[in-house]
Amino acid sequence: MEWFQSTIESPPQNFCGNFAGEAGLQVFIIRDMNTIDWKPIVPLIESHQRILVSSHVRPDADAIGSALGLACLLKHLGKTVRIVNPSAPPANLFWIDPEQMVETFGGSVNGASLAETDLHIIVDTSAWQQLGELGKWMRTTTIPRIVIDHHVSSDDLGAMEFKDTRSEATGSLIFRLCEFMNVPLTQVAATALYAAIATDTGWFRFPATNAQTMQIAGALMERGADPTDIYRHLYEQSTLARLHLCGRVLGRAQLDADGLLASTVVKWSDFVELGAVPADTEDLVNECLRIAGTRAAYIGVEQMNSQIKFSFRSRGGLNVASIAEKFGGGGHKQAAGATLPGPLDVAHARVHAAMLEGLKALPDPASSSIPAS
């Protein structure tokens, strides 16, 4: 597979070498902390017609919005595009995809139905674990791959990577790619990308937000994104079941490490008894950080298959991505996640001990009184 090598005649400054990736692909990794050199991606897209776009399991607005924004770019260039994710979007994000482009791997959407794919672009993840059954199919193919992502945690997906780990959202990277390739955005794509960026920045309040973030948001508004309508869809569509779930789960919140660590859990029985769904736990972990004095928080959500999905947050200092990686997960220094096998009490104890140990290791003298796990 020479096509990767032929795209770069003289490697740019941020070129980090080449190696044999999955299925023997020769891949170049482009990882610049500030900017991305998009030039090598252009001939790859131009030379392939049937392009598959995918993101991670339990896709959030950044995953779906980035995929839809990229699909807009590819369709403008006359490409045949499919968006196939390893799991279905949550019901509260159906609105972001009015044309129902996003498909779910499994059943009729399987490896055989994707056999004609000649380029696969993965957005908003660089981890095999985050690709589920779709990832298992990927390992059996020699289809050229591209990754566009902003997460620190990374596996070798046998792909050319375009990563900016300082970017506030993958949606921002897709916007920059559209600008680089001079591709106009439809109102649907602008709305999807705005939702991607707004949610991954906590509605523009997280530390990764900067002046350029706001410039991109403004440009998306000029292309038809309506912040009022987007906010209403994202945050003003709760069900009574979700409100009851929030009350129950936050009622379990506890403080440890002299008030530096807040945590809570969601039992599968909570969903059953209250008529809520797992998507109703979105953003609940951030509620724990509202407690004055906390430096970190996490929530464990029991799934129907008895696995426990943990979400970690930090105000800074504690690198929760490194903690998530201990359990096969990953993410950002201040926001990460991992899935552990049950039962809930065992998984919770493991994560709790790791969080306490991480806080204890901080150089801040205020954390010196944290008890050993």
CSV table of C-alpha atoms in Angstrom, one decimal, residues 245-246 249-250 261-267 271 280-288 296-302 308-313 336-338 344 348 351 355:
chain,number,residue,atom,x,y,z
A,245,LEU,CA,-32.9,10.1,38.1
A,246,CYS,CA,-30.8,13.1,38.7
A,249,VAL,CA,-28.1,9.9,41.8
A,250,LEU,CA,-27.0,13.2,43.2
A,261,LEU,CA,-13.1,14.2,45.5
A,262,ALA,CA,-16.8,13.9,44.7
A,263,SER,CA,-18.4,10.8,43.3
A,264,THR,CA,-21.7,9.0,42.7
A,265,VAL,CA,-23.0,5.9,40.9
A,266,VAL,CA,-26.0,4.9,38.9
A,267,LYS,CA,-27.5,1.4,39.3
A,271,PHE,CA,-33.2,3.2,35.0
A,280,ASP,CA,-30.1,10.7,30.9
A,281,THR,CA,-26.9,10.6,32.9
A,282,GLU,CA,-25.1,12.9,30.4
A,283,ASP,CA,-23.4,15.7,32.2
A,284,LEU,CA,-24.3,14.5,35.6
A,285,VAL,CA,-20.6,14.1,36.5
A,286,ASN,CA,-20.1,17.8,36.1
A,287,GLU,CA,-22.8,18.4,38.7
A,288,CYS,CA,-20.4,16.8,41.2
A,296,ALA,CA,-12.0,16.0,40.8
A,297,ALA,CA,-15.1,13.9,40.4
A,298,TYR,CA,-16.4,10.8,38.8
A,299,ILE,CA,-19.6,8.9,38.1
A,300,GLY,CA,-20.1,5.2,37.5
A,301,VAL,CA,-23.0,4.1,35.4
A,302,GLU,CA,-24.1,0.5,35.4
A,308,ILE,CA,-19.7,0.0,34.4
A,309,LYS,CA,-19.1,3.1,32.4
A,310,PHE,CA,-17.1,5.7,34.4
A,311,SER,CA,-16.7,9.3,33.5
A,312,PHE,CA,-13.9,11.3,35.1
A,313,ARG,CA,-13.5,15.1,35.6
A,336,ALA,CA,-11.9,11.1,30.4
A,337,GLY,CA,-13.8,7.8,30.6
A,338,ALA,CA,-13.4,4.1,30.9
A,344,LEU,CA,-20.7,-2.2,40.4
A,348,HIS,CA,-16.4,1.4,42.0
A,351,VAL,CA,-11.8,3.4,40.5
A,355,MET,CA,-8.6,8.5,42.1
